[in-house]
GROMACS .gro file of C-alpha atoms in nm:
model
  164
    1MET     CA    1  -1.663   2.577   2.457
    2LYS     CA    2  -1.307   2.439   2.423
    3ARG     CA    3  -1.335   2.442   2.044
    4LEU     CA    4  -1.455   2.800   2.049
    5LEU     CA    5  -1.160   2.902   2.268
    6ILE     CA    6  -0.913   2.721   2.041
    7PHE     CA    7  -1.071   2.884   1.738
    8LEU     CA    8  -1.049   3.228   1.900
    9PHE     CA    9  -0.683   3.170   1.994
   10CYS     CA   10  -0.609   3.067   1.636
   11MET     CA   11  -0.787   3.374   1.502
   12LEU     CA   12  -0.607   3.608   1.743
   13ALA     CA   13  -0.276   3.450   1.656
   14TYR     CA   14  -0.361   3.479   1.287
   15LEU     CA   15  -0.432   3.851   1.326
   16ALA     CA   16  -0.128   3.910   1.549
   17SER     CA   17   0.136   3.749   1.327
   18PRO     CA   18   0.178   3.655   0.963
   19ALA     CA   19   0.052   3.308   0.883
   20GLN     CA   20   0.258   3.060   0.687
   21GLN     CA   21   0.085   2.850   0.420
   22VAL     CA   22   0.059   2.477   0.494
   23THR     CA   23  -0.024   2.169   0.287
   24LYS     CA   24  -0.130   1.864   0.485
   25VAL     CA   25  -0.108   1.511   0.346
   26THR     CA   26  -0.278   1.232   0.539
   27HIS     CA   27  -0.164   0.886   0.430
   28ARG     CA   28  -0.342   0.572   0.540
   29LYS     CA   29  -0.201   0.241   0.417
   30ALA     CA   30  -0.549   0.091   0.384
   31VAL     CA   31  -0.676   0.376   0.163
   32LYS     CA   32  -0.561   0.408  -0.199
   33THR     CA   33  -0.556   0.789  -0.222
   34ASP     CA   34  -0.389   1.031   0.018
   35MET     CA   35  -0.604   1.312   0.155
   36VAL     CA   36  -0.455   1.656   0.079
   37THR     CA   37  -0.577   1.978   0.242
   38THR     CA   38  -0.436   2.327   0.283
   39GLY     CA   39  -0.432   2.581   0.562
   40THR     CA   40  -0.211   2.805   0.772
   41MET     CA   41   0.040   2.791   1.055
   42THR     CA   42   0.070   3.074   1.304
   43VAL     CA   43   0.353   3.099   1.556
   44ARG     CA   44   0.342   3.329   1.855
   45LYS     CA   45   0.672   3.302   2.040
   46PRO     CA   46   0.757   3.117   2.246
   47ASP     CA   47   0.470   2.891   2.350
   48TYR     CA   48   0.193   2.904   2.093
   49ILE     CA   49   0.170   2.733   1.755
   50CYS     CA   50  -0.153   2.675   1.563
   51ILE     CA   51  -0.167   2.471   1.243
   52SER     CA   52  -0.515   2.486   1.094
   53THR     CA   53  -0.622   2.299   0.778
   54ASP     CA   54  -0.936   2.193   0.594
   55GLY     CA   55  -1.128   2.513   0.667
   56ASP     CA   56  -1.029   2.501   1.036
   57LYS     CA   57  -1.179   2.152   1.082
   58ASP     CA   58  -0.840   1.997   1.159
   59ARG     CA   59  -0.604   2.169   1.401
   60LEU     CA   60  -0.278   2.104   1.576
   61VAL     CA   61  -0.230   2.350   1.865
   62MET     CA   62   0.057   2.381   2.110
   63ASP     CA   63  -0.039   2.619   2.387
   64GLY     CA   64   0.228   2.611   2.656
   65THR     CA   65   0.263   2.250   2.767
   66LYS     CA   66  -0.079   2.151   2.629
   67PHE     CA   67  -0.105   1.990   2.285
   68THR     CA   68  -0.449   1.962   2.125
   69MET     CA   69  -0.499   1.780   1.797
   70THR     CA   70  -0.836   1.778   1.623
   71MET     CA   71  -0.859   1.543   1.324
   72GLY     CA   72  -1.168   1.403   1.162
   73GLY     CA   73  -1.389   1.541   1.438
   74ARG     CA   74  -1.189   1.360   1.709
   75GLN     CA   75  -0.992   1.557   1.962
   76HIS     CA   76  -0.673   1.430   2.128
   77VAL     CA   77  -0.521   1.625   2.417
   78THR     CA   78  -0.192   1.565   2.595
   79ASP     CA   79   0.041   1.760   2.820
   80SER     CA   80   0.416   1.759   2.770
   81ARG     CA   81   0.464   1.738   3.147
   82LYS     CA   82   0.309   1.389   3.137
   83ASN     CA   83   0.412   1.271   2.789
   84ALA     CA   84   0.788   1.236   2.727
   85GLN     CA   85   0.752   1.228   2.348
   86PHE     CA   86   0.571   1.562   2.348
   87ALA     CA   87   0.813   1.707   2.605
   88THR     CA   88   1.098   1.638   2.363
   89PHE     CA   89   0.892   1.775   2.073
   90GLN     CA   90   0.819   2.093   2.269
   91ALA     CA   91   1.189   2.138   2.357
   92VAL     CA   92   1.282   2.097   1.989
   93LEU     CA   93   1.017   2.347   1.876
   94HIS     CA   94   1.136   2.602   2.135
   95ALA     CA   95   1.495   2.562   2.017
   96VAL     CA   96   1.407   2.598   1.649
   97ILE     CA   97   1.171   2.895   1.697
   98ASN     CA   98   1.420   3.078   1.918
   99GLY     CA   99   1.724   2.998   1.697
  100LYS     CA  100   1.898   2.793   1.967
  101PRO     CA  101   2.074   2.457   1.942
  102VAL     CA  102   1.851   2.150   1.948
  103PRO     CA  103   1.878   1.978   2.288
  104GLU     CA  104   2.047   1.639   2.299
  105GLY     CA  105   1.862   1.326   2.405
  106ASP     CA  106   1.842   0.951   2.363
  107ASP     CA  107   1.519   0.989   2.168
  108LEU     CA  108   1.660   1.250   1.923
  109THR     CA  109   1.853   1.216   1.598
  110VAL     CA  110   1.974   1.530   1.419
  111THR     CA  111   2.122   1.527   1.066
  112THR     CA  112   2.211   1.812   0.831
  113ALA     CA  113   2.231   1.781   0.451
  114ASN     CA  114   2.159   2.002   0.150
  115GLY     CA  115   2.093   2.310   0.365
  116ARG     CA  116   1.829   2.134   0.575
  117THR     CA  117   1.837   1.998   0.927
  118THR     CA  118   1.626   1.691   0.997
  119ILE     CA  119   1.530   1.620   1.358
  120THR     CA  120   1.377   1.280   1.432
  121ILE     CA  121   1.209   1.215   1.765
  122THR     CA  122   1.147   0.849   1.841
  123PRO     CA  123   1.016   0.771   2.189
  124THR     CA  124   1.213   0.535   2.408
  125GLY     CA  125   1.065   0.314   2.677
  126LYS     CA  126   0.686   0.288   2.709
  127LYS     CA  127   0.530   0.308   2.361
  128LYS     CA  128   0.203   0.134   2.434
  129ARG     CA  129  -0.029   0.436   2.429
  130GLN     CA  130   0.164   0.664   2.194
  131LEU     CA  131  -0.043   0.811   1.910
  132PHE     CA  132   0.269   0.846   1.692
  133THR     CA  133   0.573   0.623   1.649
  134SER     CA  134   0.794   0.922   1.563
  135PHE     CA  135   0.804   1.288   1.465
  136VAL     CA  136   1.033   1.411   1.187
  137LEU     CA  137   1.085   1.788   1.164
  138THR     CA  138   1.282   1.934   0.874
  139VAL     CA  139   1.396   2.296   0.903
  140ASP     CA  140   1.606   2.528   0.690
  141ALA     CA  141   1.959   2.510   0.832
  142LYS     CA  142   2.026   2.884   0.781
  143THR     CA  143   1.693   3.047   0.869
  144SER     CA  144   1.541   2.783   1.103
  145ALA     CA  145   1.217   2.808   0.901
  146PHE     CA  146   0.994   2.501   0.923
  147ARG     CA  147   0.987   2.303   0.598
  148VAL     CA  148   0.820   1.969   0.682
  149LEU     CA  149   0.664   1.810   0.990
  150ARG     CA  150   0.586   1.441   0.956
  151MET     CA  151   0.407   1.251   1.231
  152ASN     CA  152   0.443   0.877   1.173
  153GLY     CA  153   0.169   0.652   1.300
  154ARG     CA  154   0.140   0.278   1.321
  155LYS     CA  155   0.122   0.052   1.013
  156GLU     CA  156   0.296   0.299   0.777
  157ASP     CA  157   0.028   0.568   0.832
  158TYR     CA  158   0.145   0.928   0.859
  159THR     CA  159   0.037   1.291   0.858
  160GLU     CA  160   0.275   1.534   0.688
  161TYR     CA  161   0.265   1.913   0.693
  162THR     CA  162   0.468   2.100   0.429
  163PHE     CA  163   0.528   2.469   0.499
  164LYS     CA  164   0.578   2.738   0.233
   0.00000   0.00000   0.00000
């Protein structure tokens, strides 16, 4: 039922706003070849983002404070009210989408070069149960358009979304 609801939200968002093309690269250190898939990203201001790839099999959905990630048939759910890393990520996404300054924080690094702003979110404190070691979001400095979202995992693994 949850998957059906997420799918319907993605479809409604897709119909309600133009979708941006996405290329997803999944890198695993233990595997020789990276897995590359394509899909779409739909943003419905201010609290809904759906990135869907691989024929809607893999999804990354932010719906309010709830983050749902479906990868390889496994679903991970967290709430930014309980997860500091995702709270910071949500605050950054809100700022970028709404054209506002990125909030300051101990877990944030912001650099600008070559017309792009790179925002790195590295959790501080308790890291034991974190799915990702850091998030790196690159946006166009003038238009605030998403360019790259990289979610770094443990052991040099990462998932990277490139937006067109």
